[in-house]
Coordinates of C-alpha atoms and ligand atoms in Angstrom, one line a residue:
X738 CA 0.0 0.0 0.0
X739 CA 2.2 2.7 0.8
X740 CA 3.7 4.0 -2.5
X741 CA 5.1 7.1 -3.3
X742 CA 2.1 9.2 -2.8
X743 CA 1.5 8.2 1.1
X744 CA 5.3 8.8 1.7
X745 CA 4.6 12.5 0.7
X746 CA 1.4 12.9 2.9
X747 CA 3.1 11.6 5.8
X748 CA 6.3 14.1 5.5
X749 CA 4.0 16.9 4.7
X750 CA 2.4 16.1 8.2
X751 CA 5.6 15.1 10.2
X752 CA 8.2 18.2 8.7
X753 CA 5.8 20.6 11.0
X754 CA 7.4 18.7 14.2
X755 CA 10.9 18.0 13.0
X756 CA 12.7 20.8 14.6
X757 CA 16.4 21.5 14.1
X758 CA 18.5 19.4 16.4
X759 CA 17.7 21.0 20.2
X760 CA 21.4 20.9 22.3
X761 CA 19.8 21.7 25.7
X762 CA 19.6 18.3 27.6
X763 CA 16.9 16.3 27.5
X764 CA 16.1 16.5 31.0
X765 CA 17.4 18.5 34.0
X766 CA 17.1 17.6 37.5
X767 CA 17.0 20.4 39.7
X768 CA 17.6 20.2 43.6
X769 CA 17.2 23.2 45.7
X770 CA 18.0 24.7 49.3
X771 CA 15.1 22.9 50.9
X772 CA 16.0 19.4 49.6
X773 CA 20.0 19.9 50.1
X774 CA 19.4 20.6 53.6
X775 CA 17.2 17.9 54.8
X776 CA 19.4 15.4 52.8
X777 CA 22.5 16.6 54.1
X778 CA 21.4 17.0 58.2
X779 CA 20.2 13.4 57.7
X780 CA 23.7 12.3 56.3
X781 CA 25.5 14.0 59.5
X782 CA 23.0 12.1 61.5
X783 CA 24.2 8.9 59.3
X784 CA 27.7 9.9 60.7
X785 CA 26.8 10.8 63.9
X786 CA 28.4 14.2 63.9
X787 CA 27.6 15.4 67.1
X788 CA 29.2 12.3 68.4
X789 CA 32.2 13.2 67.0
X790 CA 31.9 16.8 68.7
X791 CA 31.2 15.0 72.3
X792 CA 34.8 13.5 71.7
X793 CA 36.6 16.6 70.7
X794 CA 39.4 16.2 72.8
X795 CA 39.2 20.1 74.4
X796 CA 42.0 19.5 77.5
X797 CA 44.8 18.1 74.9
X798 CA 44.1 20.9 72.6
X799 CA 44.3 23.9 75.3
X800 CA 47.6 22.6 76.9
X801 CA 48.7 22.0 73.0
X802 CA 47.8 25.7 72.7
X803 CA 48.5 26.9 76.3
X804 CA 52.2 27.8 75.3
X805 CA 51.6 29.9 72.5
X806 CA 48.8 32.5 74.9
X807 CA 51.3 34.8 76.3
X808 CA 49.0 36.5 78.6
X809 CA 49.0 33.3 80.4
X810 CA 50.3 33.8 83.8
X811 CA 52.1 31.2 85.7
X812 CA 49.0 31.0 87.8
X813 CA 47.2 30.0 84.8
X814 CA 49.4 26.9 83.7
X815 CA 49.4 25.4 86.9
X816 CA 44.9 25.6 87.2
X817 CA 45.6 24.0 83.9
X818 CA 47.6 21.7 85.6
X819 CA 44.4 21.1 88.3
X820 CA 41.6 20.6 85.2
X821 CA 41.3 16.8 85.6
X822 CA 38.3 16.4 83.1
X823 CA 37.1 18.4 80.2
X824 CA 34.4 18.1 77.8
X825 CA 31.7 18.6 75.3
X826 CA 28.7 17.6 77.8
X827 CA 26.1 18.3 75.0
X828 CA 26.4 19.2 71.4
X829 CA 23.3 20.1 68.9
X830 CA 24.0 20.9 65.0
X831 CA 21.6 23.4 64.1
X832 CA 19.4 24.6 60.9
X833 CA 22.2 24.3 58.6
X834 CA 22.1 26.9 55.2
X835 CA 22.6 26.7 51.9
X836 CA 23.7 29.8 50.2
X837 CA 24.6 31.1 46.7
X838 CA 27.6 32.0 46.2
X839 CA 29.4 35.5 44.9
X840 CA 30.9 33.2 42.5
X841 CA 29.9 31.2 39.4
X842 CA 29.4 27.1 40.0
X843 CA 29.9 27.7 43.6
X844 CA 27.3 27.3 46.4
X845 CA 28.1 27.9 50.1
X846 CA 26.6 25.5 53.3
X847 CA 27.1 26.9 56.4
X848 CA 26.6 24.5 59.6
X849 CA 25.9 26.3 63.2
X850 CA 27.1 24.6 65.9
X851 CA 25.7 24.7 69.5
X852 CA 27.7 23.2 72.0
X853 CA 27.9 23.1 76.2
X854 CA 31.9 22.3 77.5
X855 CA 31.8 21.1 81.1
X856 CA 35.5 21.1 82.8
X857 CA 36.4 19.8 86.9
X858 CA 39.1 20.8 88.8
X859 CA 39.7 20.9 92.8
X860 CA 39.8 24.4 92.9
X861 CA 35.9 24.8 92.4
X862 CA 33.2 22.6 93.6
X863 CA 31.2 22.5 90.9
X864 CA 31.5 22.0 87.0
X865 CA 32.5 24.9 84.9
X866 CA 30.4 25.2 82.2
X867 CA 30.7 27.2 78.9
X868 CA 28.3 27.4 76.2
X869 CA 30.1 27.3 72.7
X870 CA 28.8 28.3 69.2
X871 CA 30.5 28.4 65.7
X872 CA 29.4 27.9 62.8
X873 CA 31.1 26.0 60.1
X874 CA 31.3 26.8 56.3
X875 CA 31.7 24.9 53.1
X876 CA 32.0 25.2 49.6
X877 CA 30.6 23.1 47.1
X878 CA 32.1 23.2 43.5
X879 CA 32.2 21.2 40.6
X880 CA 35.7 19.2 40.4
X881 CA 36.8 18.1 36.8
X882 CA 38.5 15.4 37.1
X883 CA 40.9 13.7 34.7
X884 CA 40.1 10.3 35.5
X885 CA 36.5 10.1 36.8
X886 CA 33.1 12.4 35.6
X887 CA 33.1 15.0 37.0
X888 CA 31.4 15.8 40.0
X889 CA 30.2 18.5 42.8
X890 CA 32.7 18.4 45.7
X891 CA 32.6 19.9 49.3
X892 CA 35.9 21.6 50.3
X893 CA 37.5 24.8 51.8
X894 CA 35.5 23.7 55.3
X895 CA 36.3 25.6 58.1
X896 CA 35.2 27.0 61.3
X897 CA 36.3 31.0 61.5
X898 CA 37.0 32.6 64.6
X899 CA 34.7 34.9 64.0
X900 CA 31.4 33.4 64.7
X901 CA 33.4 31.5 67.8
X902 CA 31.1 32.8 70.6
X903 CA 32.4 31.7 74.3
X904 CA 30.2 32.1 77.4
X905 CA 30.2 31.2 80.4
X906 CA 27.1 29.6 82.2
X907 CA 28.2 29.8 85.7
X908 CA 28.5 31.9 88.6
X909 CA 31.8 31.9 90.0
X910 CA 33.9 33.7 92.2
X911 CA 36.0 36.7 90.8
X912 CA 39.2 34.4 90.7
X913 CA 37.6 31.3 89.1
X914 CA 35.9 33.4 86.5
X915 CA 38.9 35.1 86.1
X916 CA 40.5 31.6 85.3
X917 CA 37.8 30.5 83.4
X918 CA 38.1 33.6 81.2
X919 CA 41.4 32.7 80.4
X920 CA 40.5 29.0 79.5
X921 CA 38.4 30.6 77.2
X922 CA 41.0 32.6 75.9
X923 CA 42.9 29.6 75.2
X924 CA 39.8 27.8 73.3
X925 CA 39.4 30.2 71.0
X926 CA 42.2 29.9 68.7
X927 CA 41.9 26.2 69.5
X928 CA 38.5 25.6 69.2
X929 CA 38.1 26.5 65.0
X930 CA 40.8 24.0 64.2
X931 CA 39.9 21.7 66.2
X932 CA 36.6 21.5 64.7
X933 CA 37.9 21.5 61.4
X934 CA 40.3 18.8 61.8
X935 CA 37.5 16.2 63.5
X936 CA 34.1 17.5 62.1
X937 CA 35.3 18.5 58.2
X938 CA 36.2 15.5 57.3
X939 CA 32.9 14.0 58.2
X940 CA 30.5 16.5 56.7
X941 CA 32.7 15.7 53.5
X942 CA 31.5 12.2 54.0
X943 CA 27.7 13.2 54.5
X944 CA 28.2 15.7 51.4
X945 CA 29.5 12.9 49.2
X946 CA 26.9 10.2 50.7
X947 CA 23.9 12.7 49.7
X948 CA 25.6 13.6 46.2
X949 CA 25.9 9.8 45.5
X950 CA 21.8 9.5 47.0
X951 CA 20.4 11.9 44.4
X952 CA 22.5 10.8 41.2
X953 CA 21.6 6.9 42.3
X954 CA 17.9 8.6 42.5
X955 CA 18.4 10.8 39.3
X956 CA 20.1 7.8 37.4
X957 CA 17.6 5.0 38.8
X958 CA 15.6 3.2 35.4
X959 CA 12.2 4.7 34.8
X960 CA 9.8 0.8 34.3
X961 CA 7.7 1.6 31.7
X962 CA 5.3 -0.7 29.7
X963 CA 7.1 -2.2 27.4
X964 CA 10.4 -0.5 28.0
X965 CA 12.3 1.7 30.5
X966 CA 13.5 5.4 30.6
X967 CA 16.9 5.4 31.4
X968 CA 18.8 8.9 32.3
X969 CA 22.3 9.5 32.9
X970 CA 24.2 11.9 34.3
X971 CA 25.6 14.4 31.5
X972 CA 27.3 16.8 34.0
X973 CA 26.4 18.5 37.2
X974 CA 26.2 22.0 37.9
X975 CA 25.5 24.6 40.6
X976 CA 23.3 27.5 39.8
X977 CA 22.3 29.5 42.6
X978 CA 21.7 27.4 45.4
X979 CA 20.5 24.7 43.5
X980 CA 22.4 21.6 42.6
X981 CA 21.4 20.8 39.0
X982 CA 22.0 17.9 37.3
X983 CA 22.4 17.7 33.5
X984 CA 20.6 14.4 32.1
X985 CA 20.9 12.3 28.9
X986 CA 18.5 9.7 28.6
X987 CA 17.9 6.3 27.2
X988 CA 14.7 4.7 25.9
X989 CA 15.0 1.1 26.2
X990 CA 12.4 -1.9 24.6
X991 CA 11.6 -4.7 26.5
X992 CA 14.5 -6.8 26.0
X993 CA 16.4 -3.8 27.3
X994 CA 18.2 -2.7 23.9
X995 CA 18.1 0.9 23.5
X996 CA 16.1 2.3 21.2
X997 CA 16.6 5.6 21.4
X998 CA 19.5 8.1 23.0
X999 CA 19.1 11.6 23.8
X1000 CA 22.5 12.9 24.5
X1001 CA 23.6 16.6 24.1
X1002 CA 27.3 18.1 24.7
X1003 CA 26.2 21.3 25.6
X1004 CA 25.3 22.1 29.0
X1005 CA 22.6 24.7 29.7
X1006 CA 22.1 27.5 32.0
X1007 CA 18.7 27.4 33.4
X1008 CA 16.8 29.0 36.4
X1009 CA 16.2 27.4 39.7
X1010 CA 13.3 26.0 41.0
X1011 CA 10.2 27.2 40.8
X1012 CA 8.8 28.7 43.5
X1013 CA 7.9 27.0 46.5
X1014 CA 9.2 24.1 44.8
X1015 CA 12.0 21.5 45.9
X1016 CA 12.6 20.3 43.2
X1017 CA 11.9 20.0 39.6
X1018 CA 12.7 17.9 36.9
X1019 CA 12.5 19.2 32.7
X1020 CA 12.3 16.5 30.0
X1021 CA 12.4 18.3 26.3
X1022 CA 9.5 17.9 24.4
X1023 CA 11.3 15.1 22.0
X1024 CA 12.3 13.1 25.1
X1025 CA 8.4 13.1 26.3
X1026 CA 7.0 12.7 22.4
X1027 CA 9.8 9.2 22.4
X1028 CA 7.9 8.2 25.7
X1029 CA 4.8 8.8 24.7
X1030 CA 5.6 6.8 21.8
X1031 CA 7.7 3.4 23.9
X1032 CA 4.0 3.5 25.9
X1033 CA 1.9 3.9 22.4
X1034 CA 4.0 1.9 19.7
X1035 CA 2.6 1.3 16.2
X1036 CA 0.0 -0.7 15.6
X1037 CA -3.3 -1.8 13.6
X1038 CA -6.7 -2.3 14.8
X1039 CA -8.9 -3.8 13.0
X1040 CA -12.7 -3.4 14.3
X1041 CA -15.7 -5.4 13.1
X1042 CA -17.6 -2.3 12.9
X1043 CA -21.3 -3.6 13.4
X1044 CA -20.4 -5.4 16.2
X1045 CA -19.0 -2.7 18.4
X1046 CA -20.9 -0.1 17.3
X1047 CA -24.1 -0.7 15.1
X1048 CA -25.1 2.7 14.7
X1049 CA -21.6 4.6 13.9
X1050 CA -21.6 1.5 10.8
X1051 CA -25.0 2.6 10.2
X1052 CA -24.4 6.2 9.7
X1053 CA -20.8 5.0 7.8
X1054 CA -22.7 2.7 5.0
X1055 CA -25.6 6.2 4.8
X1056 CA -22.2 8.5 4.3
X1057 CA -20.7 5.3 1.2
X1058 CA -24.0 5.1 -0.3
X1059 CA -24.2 9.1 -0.8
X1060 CA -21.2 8.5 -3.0
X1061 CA -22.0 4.9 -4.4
X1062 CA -25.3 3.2 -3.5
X1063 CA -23.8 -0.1 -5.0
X1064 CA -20.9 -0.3 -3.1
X1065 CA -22.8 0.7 0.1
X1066 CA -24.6 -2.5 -0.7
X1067 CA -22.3 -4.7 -0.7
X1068 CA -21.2 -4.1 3.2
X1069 CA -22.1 -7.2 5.4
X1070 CA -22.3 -7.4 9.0
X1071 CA -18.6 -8.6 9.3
X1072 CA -17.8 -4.4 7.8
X1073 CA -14.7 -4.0 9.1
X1074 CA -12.5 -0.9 9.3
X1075 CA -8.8 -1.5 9.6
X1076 CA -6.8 1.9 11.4
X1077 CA -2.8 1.8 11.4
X1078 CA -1.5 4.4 13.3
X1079 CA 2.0 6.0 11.2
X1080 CA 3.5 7.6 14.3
X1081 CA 3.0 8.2 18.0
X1082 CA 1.4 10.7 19.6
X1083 CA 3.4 14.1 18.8
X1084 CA 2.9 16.4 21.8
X1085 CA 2.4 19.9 20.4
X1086 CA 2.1 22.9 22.6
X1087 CA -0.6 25.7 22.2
X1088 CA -1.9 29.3 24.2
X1089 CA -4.4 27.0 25.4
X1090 CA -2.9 23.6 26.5
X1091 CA -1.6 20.5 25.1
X1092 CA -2.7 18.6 22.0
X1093 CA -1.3 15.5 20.5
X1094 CA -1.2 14.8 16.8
X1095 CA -1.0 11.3 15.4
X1096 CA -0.9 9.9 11.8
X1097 CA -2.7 7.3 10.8
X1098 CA -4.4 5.5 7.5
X1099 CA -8.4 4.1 8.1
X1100 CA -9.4 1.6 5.6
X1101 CA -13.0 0.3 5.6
X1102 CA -13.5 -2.9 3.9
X1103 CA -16.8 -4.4 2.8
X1104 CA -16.7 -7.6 4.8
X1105 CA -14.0 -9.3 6.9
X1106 CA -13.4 -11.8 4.2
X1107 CA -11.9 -9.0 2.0
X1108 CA -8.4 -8.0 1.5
X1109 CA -8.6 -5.0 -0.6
X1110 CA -10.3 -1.6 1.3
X1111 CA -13.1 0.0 -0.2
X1112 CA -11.0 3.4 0.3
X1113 CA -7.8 4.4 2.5
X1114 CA -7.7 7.5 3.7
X1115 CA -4.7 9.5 5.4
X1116 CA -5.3 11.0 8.5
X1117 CA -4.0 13.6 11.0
X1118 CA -6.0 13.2 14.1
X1119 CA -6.0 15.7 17.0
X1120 CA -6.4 15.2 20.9
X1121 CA -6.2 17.5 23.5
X1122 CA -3.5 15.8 26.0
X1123 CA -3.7 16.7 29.5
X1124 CA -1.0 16.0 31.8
X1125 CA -1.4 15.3 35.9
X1126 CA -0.4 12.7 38.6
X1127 CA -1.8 9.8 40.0
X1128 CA 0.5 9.2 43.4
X1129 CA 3.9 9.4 42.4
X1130 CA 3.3 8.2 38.9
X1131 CA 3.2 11.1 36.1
X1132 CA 0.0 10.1 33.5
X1133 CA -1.0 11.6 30.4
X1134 CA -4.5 11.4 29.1
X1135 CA -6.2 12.3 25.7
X1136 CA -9.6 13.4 24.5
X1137 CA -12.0 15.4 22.6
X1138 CA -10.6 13.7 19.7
X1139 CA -10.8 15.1 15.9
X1140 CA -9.7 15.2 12.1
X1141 CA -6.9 17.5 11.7
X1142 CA -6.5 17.0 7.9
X1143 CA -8.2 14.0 5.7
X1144 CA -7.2 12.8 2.1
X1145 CA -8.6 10.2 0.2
X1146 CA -5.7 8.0 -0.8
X1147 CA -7.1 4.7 -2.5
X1148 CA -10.8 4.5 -3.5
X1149 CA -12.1 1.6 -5.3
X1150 CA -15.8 2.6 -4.8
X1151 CA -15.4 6.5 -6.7
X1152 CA -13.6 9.8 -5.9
X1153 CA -14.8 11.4 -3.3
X1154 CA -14.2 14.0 -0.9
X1155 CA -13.7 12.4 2.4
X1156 CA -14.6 15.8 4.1
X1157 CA -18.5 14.4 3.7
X1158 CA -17.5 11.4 6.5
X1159 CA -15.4 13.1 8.9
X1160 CA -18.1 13.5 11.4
X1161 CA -18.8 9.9 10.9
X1162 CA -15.2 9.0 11.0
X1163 CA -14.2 11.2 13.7
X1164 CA -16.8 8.9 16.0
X1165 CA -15.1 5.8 15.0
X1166 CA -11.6 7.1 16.0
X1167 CA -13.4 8.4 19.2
X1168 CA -15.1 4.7 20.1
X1169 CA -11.3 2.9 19.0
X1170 CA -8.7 4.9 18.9
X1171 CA -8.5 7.3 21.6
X1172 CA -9.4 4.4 24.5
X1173 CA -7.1 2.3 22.8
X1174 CA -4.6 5.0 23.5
X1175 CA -5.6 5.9 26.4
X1176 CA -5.4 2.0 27.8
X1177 CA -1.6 1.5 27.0
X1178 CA -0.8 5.1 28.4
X1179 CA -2.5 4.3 31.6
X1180 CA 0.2 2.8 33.4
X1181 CA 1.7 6.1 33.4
X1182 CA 5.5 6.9 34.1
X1183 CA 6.6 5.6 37.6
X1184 CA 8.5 8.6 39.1
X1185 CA 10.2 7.1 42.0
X1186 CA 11.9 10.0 42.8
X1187 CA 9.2 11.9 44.4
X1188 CA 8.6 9.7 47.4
X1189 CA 13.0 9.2 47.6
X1190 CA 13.2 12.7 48.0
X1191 CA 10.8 12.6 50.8
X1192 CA 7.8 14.2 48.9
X1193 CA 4.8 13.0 48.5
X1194 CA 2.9 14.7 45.5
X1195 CA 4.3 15.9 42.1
X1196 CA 2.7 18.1 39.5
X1197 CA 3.6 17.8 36.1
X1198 CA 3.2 20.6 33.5
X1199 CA 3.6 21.8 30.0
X1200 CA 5.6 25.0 29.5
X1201 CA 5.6 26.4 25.7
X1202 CA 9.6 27.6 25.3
X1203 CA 9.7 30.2 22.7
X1204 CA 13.6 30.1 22.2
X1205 CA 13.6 27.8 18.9
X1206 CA 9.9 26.8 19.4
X1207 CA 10.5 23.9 21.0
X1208 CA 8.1 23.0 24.4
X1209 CA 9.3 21.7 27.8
X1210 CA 7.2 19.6 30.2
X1211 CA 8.5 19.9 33.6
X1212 CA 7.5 18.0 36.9
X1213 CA 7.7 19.3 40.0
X1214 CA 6.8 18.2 43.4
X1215 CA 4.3 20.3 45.7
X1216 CA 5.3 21.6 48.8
X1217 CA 4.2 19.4 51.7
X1218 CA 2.1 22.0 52.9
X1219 CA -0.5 23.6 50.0
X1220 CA 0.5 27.2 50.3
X1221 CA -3.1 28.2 50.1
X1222 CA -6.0 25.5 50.6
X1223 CA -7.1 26.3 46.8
X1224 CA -3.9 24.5 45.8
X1225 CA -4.6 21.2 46.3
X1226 CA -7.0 20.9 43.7
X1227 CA -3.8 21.0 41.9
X1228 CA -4.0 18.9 38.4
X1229 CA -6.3 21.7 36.6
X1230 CA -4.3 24.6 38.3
X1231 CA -1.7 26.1 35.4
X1232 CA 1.9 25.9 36.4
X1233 CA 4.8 27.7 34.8
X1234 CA 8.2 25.4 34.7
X1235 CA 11.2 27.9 34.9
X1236 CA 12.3 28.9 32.0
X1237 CA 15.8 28.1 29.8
X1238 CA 17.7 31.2 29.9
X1239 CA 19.5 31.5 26.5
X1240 CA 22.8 31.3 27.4
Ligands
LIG2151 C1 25.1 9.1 22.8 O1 26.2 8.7 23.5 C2 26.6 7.3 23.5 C3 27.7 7.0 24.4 O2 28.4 8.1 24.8 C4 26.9 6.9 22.0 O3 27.1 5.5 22.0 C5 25.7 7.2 21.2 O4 25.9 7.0 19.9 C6 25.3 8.7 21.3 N1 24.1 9.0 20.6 C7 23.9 10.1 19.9 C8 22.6 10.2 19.2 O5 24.7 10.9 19.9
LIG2152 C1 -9.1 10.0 29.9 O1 -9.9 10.6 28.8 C2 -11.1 9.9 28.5 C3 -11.8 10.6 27.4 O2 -10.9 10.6 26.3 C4 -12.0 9.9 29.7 O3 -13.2 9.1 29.4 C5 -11.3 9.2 30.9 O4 -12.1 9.3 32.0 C6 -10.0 10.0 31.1 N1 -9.2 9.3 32.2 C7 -8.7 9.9 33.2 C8 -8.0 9.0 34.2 O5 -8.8 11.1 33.3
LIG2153 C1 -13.0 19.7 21.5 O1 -12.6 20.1 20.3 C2 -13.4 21.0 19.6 C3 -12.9 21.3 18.2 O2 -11.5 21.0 18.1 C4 -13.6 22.3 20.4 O3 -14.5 23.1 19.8 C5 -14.1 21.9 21.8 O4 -14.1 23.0 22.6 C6 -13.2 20.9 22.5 N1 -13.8 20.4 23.7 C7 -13.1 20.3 24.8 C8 -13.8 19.8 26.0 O5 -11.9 20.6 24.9

């Protein structure tokens, strides 16, 4: 059947979607301040940080350091002489922040610390107390490396002396404060490089433990039926204080050969989260049309049209015998209308939503016992797509389908123009096409993500990108809490994904 003639048709419908090559990624995973920080304080719980500030070993360090103090008096040395016990007695890590940067690929976590130091001696009674906080800074970057990908690292970690703040919680006696004043005075150059040499190297750990976490989350295969979506990491990248993971992506069939890959060199610049979101994650519109086609493949339906629906094959064999009464005739019960669809779903953007076009060619044969059609006819059919979530799973649904453009390709019955049945034929693609569609995109796109990163909703969205006319769908999670109570009913409720800058 499909000679020359049908080869133009379908090009003259598929050239509108072929689009220059795009070089953004296909998909970006973008992390933000929220989601860095409740990943990370859980991974300095993994390490049990503030166990590691309970054994900071204060006493060694301040008669390390005692030497080097010259306002020491001899006095001095020899109480240090008398402290017999000296510790961290309770230790808290506070809210920790993540910060932009000044500079470009750079994003700054600062870690407060909250600590109570407890030291005995002889000379007093009771336990000398001092309440100690400092805060700790980081930077993360993105290391090239020569031998591995490369990769966001934490470094430069330190504790300044300036947010060191010392106090004592006691009461004491002119000379013991006095004393204890000067133990202080000793802690504080200490205290900073102490911290850093027992606490940085396990918040570089936790840093490396969460970065591992969300590319083993970003990089985890996508089950889809048939198939999987695979992505992999292209390169990472900090853009505010968001870590942003560039994605290529693999589609693969169901003996897990690839089908198709979406790779890109170039790495792009894009916004952070939207707000109040987490996270998000953008998947270019050719990515999401190949998905939409591993869930809907090719195929051919062939529907004994009297059976399913009497009354459509009624109204079809009223529309034939308006052209040729003969041939309307000759249609038995076993009528039987054969639709191969040319193409998947293409996902096409417009002011008021999503549509999906499809290509397919509708032959109706007289009886099931014949092998050549009455007429074939080319067809673009139209749906309006609409995009939400169903628990952590991201679904696509069409309806309100319709004839785009018709043309008669084959008739054996007359010429005719096939405008005359598109009401009739628009029914029969609305009784088997669109729920056959429909059924196989059911099952939806497993996002496992959502709940990994601790979330429990998503909301997924079409964006239409003007920069080369190309269209983004982006998923994002909600916040926890709706901001407002309108926003739960959240799948109808328009949603802009950020947008590509052009750089
Ligand atoms: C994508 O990258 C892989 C491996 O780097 C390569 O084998 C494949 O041919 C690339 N595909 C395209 C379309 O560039
Ligand atoms: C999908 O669309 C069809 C109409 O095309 C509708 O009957 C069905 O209820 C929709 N399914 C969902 C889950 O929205
Ligand atoms: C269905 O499509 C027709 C024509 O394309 C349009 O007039 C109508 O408003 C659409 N209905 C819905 C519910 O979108």
């Amino acid at each position: 059947m499909a000679g020359p003639w049908i080869v133009t048709f379908l090009y003259g419908l598929l050239g509108a979607t072929l689009v220059q090559a795009d070089l953004r990624p296909p998909a970006v995973l973008n992390l933000g301040p929220v989601v860095i920080k409740e990943h990370l304080t859980q991974a300095l719980k993994n390490h049990d940080a503030t166990a590691i500030l309970h054994e900071l070993p204060l006493l060694s360090a301040m008669r390390d350091r005692s030497g080097s103090v010259p306002v020491l008096d001899s006095l001095m040395r020899s109480f240090l002489r008398y402290i017999i016990w000296m510790k961290v007695t309770s230790a808290n890590i506070l809210q920790l922040a993540v910060q932009p940067s000044t500079y470009d690929q750079e994003l700054v976590i600062r870690i407060p610390l909250d600590m109570v130091a407890g030291l005995n001696t002889p000379l007093v009674k009771t336990m000398v107390q001092f309440q100690m906080n400092t805060e700790i800074q980081a930077l993360v970057r993105v290391e090239k490396s020569k031998s591995g990908p490369t990769r966001l690292n934490l470094g430069d970690c330190s504790s300044s002396s300036n947010t060191l703040r010392l106090s004592l919680l006691n009461k004491l006696s002119f000379m013991v404060n006095s004393l204890a004043n000067n133990v202080m005075n000793v802690l504080v150059p200490a205290l900073p490089q102490m911290v850093k040499n027992h606490l940085c190297p396990v918040i570089q750990q936790a840093f490396d433990d969460m970065y591992n976490g969300f590319l083993r989350l970003a990089t985890a295969p996508i089950a889809l039926s048939p198939g999987a979506l695979d992505f992999g990491l292209l390169s990472p990248a900090i853009q505010d204080n968001n870590i942003v993971f560039n994605l290529e992506a693999k589609l693969l069939d169901s003996q897990a050969r690839v089908t198709k890959w979406f790779n890109s060199s170039v790495a792009s610049q894009m916004e952070t989260t939207p707000n109040g979101a987490p996270f998000s994650l953008l998947m270019r519109q050719d990515l999401v049309n190949a998905i939409v086609d591993t869930l809907v493949p090719k195929e051919e339906l062939v529907i004994l049209l009297r059976f399913l629906i009497p009354e459509v094959a009624r109204q079809l064999q009223a529309d034939i015998k308006e052209i040729n009464a003969e041939a309307a005739n000759k249609l038995g019960p076993s009528q039987m209308v054969k639709i191969a669809t040319y193409s998947g779903p293409q996902i096409v953007l417009n002011e008021d939503g999503a549509t999906a076009a499809q290509n397919i060619i509708l032959e109706v044969f007289p009886t099931n016992a014949d092998v050549r059609p009455f007429f074939s006819l080319g067809i673009e059919a139209n749906y309006e797509a609409r995009f939400f979530t169903e628990g952590d799973r991201l679904m696509i649904n069409f309806s309100n389908i319709s004839i785009e453009r018709i043309k008669l390709m084959i008739s054996d019955i007359k010429l005719f123009n096939p405008e005359t049945m598109k009401g009739t034929l628009t029914k029969i693609l609305e009784y088997t096409l669109l729920p056959n569609v429909n059924g196989k995109l059911r099952t939806g796109i497993p996002m496992a993500m959502v709940r990994a990163l601790g979330y429990e909703k998503s909301l997924w969205s079409v964006n239409k990108e003007r920069v080369g006319s190309r269209v983004r769908i982006c998923i994002r999670n909600l916040p926890r809490q709706p901001l407002a109570p309108t926003s739960s009913a959240n799948e109808a409720q328009p949603m802009k994904c950020p947008s590509w800058s052009a750089g």
